[in-house]
XYZ file of C-alpha atoms in Angstrom:
354
model
C 0.006 0.005 -0.001
C 2.810 2.395 0.866
C 4.527 1.526 -2.374
C 1.409 2.289 -4.406
C 0.938 5.719 -2.765
C 4.595 6.546 -3.486
C 4.194 5.720 -7.179
C 1.096 7.913 -7.446
C 2.985 10.796 -5.844
C 5.919 10.417 -8.160
C 3.589 10.376 -11.218
C 1.862 13.523 -10.133
C 5.185 15.235 -9.562
C 6.511 14.258 -13.018
C 3.246 15.482 -14.633
C 3.530 18.813 -12.903
C 7.185 19.190 -13.990
C 6.369 18.292 -17.569
C 3.642 20.900 -17.770
C 6.165 23.583 -16.839
C 7.923 23.279 -20.247
C 6.187 24.609 -23.399
C 7.485 24.309 -26.962
C 5.734 26.006 -29.935
C 4.884 25.588 -32.664
C 4.519 21.814 -32.566
C 4.644 21.649 -36.417
C 6.346 24.184 -38.627
C 6.553 24.203 -42.420
C 8.892 26.613 -44.176
C 10.218 27.135 -47.635
C 13.773 26.317 -48.450
C 15.889 29.400 -47.800
C 13.520 30.891 -45.228
C 13.972 31.144 -41.453
C 12.558 28.700 -38.898
C 11.777 29.779 -35.240
C 10.739 27.675 -32.275
C 10.085 28.997 -28.758
C 10.721 27.083 -25.551
C 9.459 28.511 -22.260
C 10.434 26.991 -18.882
C 8.140 27.968 -16.062
C 10.260 26.153 -13.489
C 13.148 27.784 -11.763
C 14.961 24.546 -11.256
C 16.740 24.334 -14.660
C 20.271 25.371 -15.304
C 21.033 24.293 -18.848
C 18.737 24.278 -21.940
C 19.771 22.189 -24.931
C 18.372 22.556 -28.460
C 18.585 19.455 -30.636
C 18.116 19.113 -34.368
C 17.441 15.526 -35.427
C 18.871 14.307 -32.049
C 22.041 16.445 -32.494
C 22.696 19.259 -30.024
C 23.088 22.487 -31.977
C 22.691 25.139 -29.216
C 23.598 25.104 -25.517
C 22.108 27.764 -23.289
C 22.983 28.562 -19.666
C 20.276 30.142 -17.567
C 22.844 32.463 -16.064
C 25.332 33.049 -18.959
C 23.022 32.678 -22.021
C 24.170 30.966 -25.249
C 27.341 28.933 -24.615
C 27.995 27.280 -27.966
C 26.555 26.814 -31.454
C 28.497 24.464 -33.807
C 26.325 25.382 -36.784
C 26.804 28.859 -38.182
C 23.196 29.412 -39.244
C 21.791 28.293 -35.843
C 21.388 30.686 -32.874
C 19.066 31.480 -29.987
C 17.620 34.703 -28.582
C 15.939 35.488 -25.228
C 12.216 35.262 -25.306
C 10.180 38.323 -24.268
C 7.510 36.168 -22.607
C 8.532 34.323 -19.427
C 11.694 32.394 -18.796
C 12.316 31.070 -22.306
C 14.423 31.108 -25.420
C 13.778 31.235 -29.159
C 15.601 28.800 -31.387
C 16.486 30.413 -34.786
C 17.470 28.351 -37.829
C 18.422 30.601 -40.760
C 18.522 29.572 -44.465
C 16.631 26.361 -43.955
C 17.478 23.504 -46.245
C 15.942 20.121 -46.964
C 18.573 18.381 -44.799
C 17.313 20.317 -41.765
C 13.914 18.716 -42.029
C 13.013 16.552 -38.982
C 12.719 16.809 -35.173
C 13.578 19.946 -33.207
C 13.800 19.360 -29.401
C 14.050 21.597 -26.354
C 15.681 19.737 -23.472
C 15.858 21.052 -19.925
C 18.650 18.842 -18.702
C 17.484 16.799 -15.771
C 13.906 18.118 -15.865
C 11.953 17.824 -19.162
C 12.194 17.571 -22.962
C 9.765 18.671 -25.697
C 9.956 17.980 -29.439
C 8.404 19.599 -32.605
C 8.418 18.805 -36.250
C 10.141 20.873 -38.988
C 9.043 20.478 -42.669
C 10.930 22.086 -45.488
C 9.392 22.630 -48.918
C 10.939 23.757 -52.203
C 9.480 25.846 -54.973
C 10.408 25.361 -58.618
C 9.239 26.993 -61.797
C 5.955 27.115 -63.728
C 5.624 27.757 -67.455
C 2.761 27.661 -69.935
C 4.371 26.442 -73.188
C 3.820 28.200 -76.519
C 3.131 31.691 -75.223
C 0.227 33.850 -76.404
C -2.158 32.231 -78.858
C -4.543 33.401 -81.628
C -7.540 31.292 -82.581
C -10.767 31.513 -84.563
C -14.019 31.602 -82.674
C -15.217 28.072 -82.026
C -11.754 26.517 -82.541
C -10.410 23.991 -80.060
C -7.310 25.293 -78.378
C -4.859 23.287 -76.227
C -2.442 24.593 -73.572
C 0.264 22.817 -71.621
C 1.691 23.865 -68.284
C 4.898 22.447 -66.761
C 5.926 22.808 -63.091
C 9.520 21.627 -62.445
C 11.574 21.405 -59.298
C 9.006 21.279 -56.504
C 8.886 19.510 -53.191
C 6.617 18.007 -52.094
C 4.290 17.326 -54.997
C 2.623 20.704 -55.757
C -0.961 21.419 -56.461
C -1.781 22.769 -59.947
C -4.906 24.285 -61.359
C -6.051 26.502 -64.244
C -7.911 29.798 -64.291
C -9.575 31.571 -67.212
C -10.242 35.273 -66.712
C -9.750 34.765 -62.964
C -12.252 31.908 -62.718
C -10.936 28.584 -61.446
C -11.650 25.644 -63.794
C -12.912 22.310 -62.685
C -10.294 19.538 -62.476
C -12.438 17.556 -64.953
C -11.544 20.129 -67.654
C -7.833 19.287 -67.635
C -5.503 16.427 -66.860
C -2.519 16.108 -64.490
C 0.590 13.954 -64.500
C 3.598 14.055 -62.120
C 6.990 12.478 -61.796
C 9.683 12.582 -59.150
C 13.097 13.491 -60.388
C 16.492 13.590 -58.635
C 16.760 14.810 -55.003
C 13.112 13.903 -54.538
C 11.938 16.910 -56.499
C 8.664 16.667 -58.380
C 7.637 17.711 -61.859
C 3.981 18.162 -62.729
C 2.501 18.583 -66.174
C -1.048 19.548 -67.178
C -2.914 19.837 -70.480
C -5.921 22.040 -70.927
C -8.329 21.872 -73.905
C -10.929 24.603 -74.372
C -13.105 26.038 -77.095
C -12.212 29.572 -78.125
C -15.302 31.622 -77.375
C -13.832 35.021 -76.529
C -10.450 36.585 -75.871
C -9.255 35.461 -72.445
C -6.367 35.426 -69.974
C -5.334 31.878 -69.222
C -3.431 31.288 -66.008
C -1.599 28.218 -64.661
C -1.138 28.331 -60.879
C 1.127 26.004 -58.872
C 1.536 26.047 -55.087
C 2.686 24.189 -51.967
C 1.348 24.753 -48.437
C 4.208 26.969 -47.302
C 3.807 29.287 -50.275
C 1.582 32.230 -49.354
C 0.729 33.068 -52.981
C 0.727 30.531 -55.837
C 3.326 30.905 -58.584
C 1.540 31.747 -61.871
C 2.241 31.668 -65.548
C -0.137 33.518 -67.844
C -0.795 33.766 -71.547
C -3.255 35.666 -73.654
C -5.743 33.903 -75.935
C -7.015 36.222 -78.641
C -10.133 35.147 -80.529
C -10.060 36.635 -84.015
C -13.830 36.746 -84.503
C -14.082 38.781 -81.297
C -11.630 41.448 -82.222
C -14.323 43.429 -84.044
C -16.814 42.806 -81.253
C -14.401 43.975 -78.548
C -13.871 47.178 -80.484
C -17.504 47.894 -81.358
C -17.287 51.234 -79.648
C -14.783 52.458 -82.243
C -15.190 50.194 -85.254
C -18.946 50.397 -85.799
C -19.219 54.198 -85.726
C -16.193 54.358 -88.026
C -17.686 51.891 -90.500
C -21.015 53.770 -90.496
C -19.264 57.100 -91.015
C -17.202 55.672 -93.851
C -20.261 54.206 -95.533
C -22.254 57.453 -95.279
C -19.299 59.402 -96.604
C -18.936 57.128 -99.584
C -22.678 57.319 -100.278
C -22.631 61.114 -100.132
C -19.644 61.308 -102.464
C -21.371 58.936 -104.962
C -24.552 61.081 -104.779
C -22.568 64.228 -105.287
C -20.817 62.680 -108.276
C -24.155 61.707 -109.824
C -25.559 65.191 -109.346
C -22.482 66.755 -110.873
C -22.716 64.360 -113.863
C -26.387 65.239 -114.443
C -25.711 68.931 -114.175
C -22.765 68.709 -116.580
C -24.834 66.716 -119.084
C -27.683 69.223 -118.918
C -25.298 72.131 -119.393
C -23.698 70.418 -122.310
C -27.132 69.789 -123.927
C -28.215 73.318 -123.372
C -24.935 74.667 -124.771
C -25.292 72.507 -127.832
C -28.893 73.478 -128.294
C -28.152 77.177 -127.906
C -25.239 76.809 -130.394
C -27.573 75.167 -132.949
C -30.209 77.853 -132.349
C -27.632 80.547 -132.890
C -26.436 78.974 -136.134
C -30.032 78.685 -137.374
C -30.791 82.264 -136.421
C -27.700 83.498 -138.209
C -28.578 81.441 -141.271
C -32.138 82.781 -141.181
C -30.943 86.383 -140.891
C -28.417 85.947 -143.665
C -31.034 84.309 -145.852
C -33.569 87.126 -145.298
C -31.026 89.816 -146.193
C -30.208 88.229 -149.556
C -32.314 89.178 -152.651
C -33.881 86.481 -154.736
C -32.381 85.782 -158.081
C -32.544 83.370 -160.990
C -30.068 81.383 -162.950
C -29.314 81.650 -166.599
C -29.602 78.503 -168.608
C -26.369 78.702 -170.590
C -27.051 75.469 -172.497
C -30.151 76.741 -174.192
C -29.595 77.488 -177.958
C -32.027 79.186 -180.287
C -32.371 77.790 -183.765
C -33.451 80.903 -185.561
C -32.973 84.011 -183.439
C -33.794 87.460 -184.741
C -33.005 90.890 -183.519
C -36.560 91.641 -182.653
C -36.873 88.504 -180.650
C -33.650 89.158 -178.899
C -34.737 92.644 -177.843
C -38.006 91.252 -176.516
C -36.066 88.688 -174.490
C -33.812 91.380 -173.052
C -36.767 93.509 -172.075
C -38.397 90.475 -170.451
C -35.239 89.719 -168.515
C -35.035 93.260 -167.151
C -38.668 93.251 -166.232
C -38.279 89.964 -164.361
C -35.223 91.234 -162.540
C -37.191 94.181 -161.363
C -39.994 91.921 -160.235
C -37.658 89.483 -158.486
C -35.770 92.212 -156.703
C -38.950 93.025 -154.798
C -39.586 89.502 -153.616
C -37.021 87.929 -151.201
C -36.148 84.235 -151.267
C -34.148 83.223 -148.180
C -32.528 80.074 -149.564
C -30.791 81.717 -152.601
C -27.124 82.762 -152.239
C -26.109 86.379 -153.205
C -23.495 85.157 -155.534
C -26.190 83.656 -157.736
C -27.817 86.956 -158.407
C -24.469 88.552 -159.070
C -23.653 85.811 -161.530
C -27.016 86.340 -163.108
C -26.351 90.055 -163.787
C -22.911 89.395 -164.990
C -23.939 86.581 -167.273
C -26.805 88.573 -168.596
C -24.621 91.511 -169.536
C -21.998 89.191 -170.925
C -24.571 87.450 -173.079
C -25.978 90.719 -174.224
C -22.575 91.891 -175.255
C -21.856 88.673 -177.043
C -25.188 88.711 -178.788
C -24.566 92.260 -179.870
C -21.270 91.296 -181.342
C -22.559 88.211 -183.029
C -26.237 88.444 -183.931
C -26.297 85.041 -185.492
C -25.761 83.155 -182.167
C -28.571 84.037 -179.829
C -29.060 82.492 -176.351
C -32.364 82.588 -174.550
C -32.417 83.290 -170.853
C -34.779 81.423 -168.521
C -35.262 82.303 -164.905
C -35.651 79.509 -162.352
């Protein structure tokens, strides 16, 4: 009975001592190259030396009175905690080989352990760059994420909207130093110009790494620029129509002016001909081919008198279509014939007026 009571007392005492040591955080995930911090607070005044262990190897020794005594690793140190009687373990430039257990050991009193996880980020690239497609055309994109640890998560976004995993496929492979490479293929129908993003992330990464490309749908270029293109097209059409109408009007006016000018020219010519014709006296023509078989002087004198009387009569009446030269020729021929007949009375010509 006494032995049982003693065991219970010892258990209670050990539990009380263990609750005096606190280590936080219990799990810590950082990116390679970042800094890892763990805080160990001892609420008991009975400790003298605090040991920090990394994967069961002592990396920092701290004296309650003198502080940090030794640190065999250059990128490992410890600083005094601002809360209570504790110290902060600092591991700078974390690498994958540091991943494991971090322990705070109060020598002779208590020991607490936490887990350190180290992740690595690689690259992400959408192959092919910006793309141009016709509306309704099937377009394919490929995204490669290389050099990640652990296996990263990958997803696609179009115009900021996350796509369902059923719309693309994923494949991964682990390459040297346990690094992962992930590849994804996306097939989509070109409906409108869009921004296509491939995002890759691990849990320690606050913001996913992203690679973006621009998909330009040709059929939508005019639609996207309706505000400028449609008014411009309408303006151009109206301008062309007005120019065509103006050309037609000018052509009609020119044709009318030409017809009027031609008509006025013809009228002028007719008027001049009419005026010239009215100013000319009427006259007859002498039939030079007429020969008399038996002319006499008495007959010849009667003919001459008849000719003079007809000339007097014709000079009164005006015939517009007879040329002046005809009348002149008539007088000249008449006198010539008279003279000839006077010189030779045997050859007599009779004059007829037409």
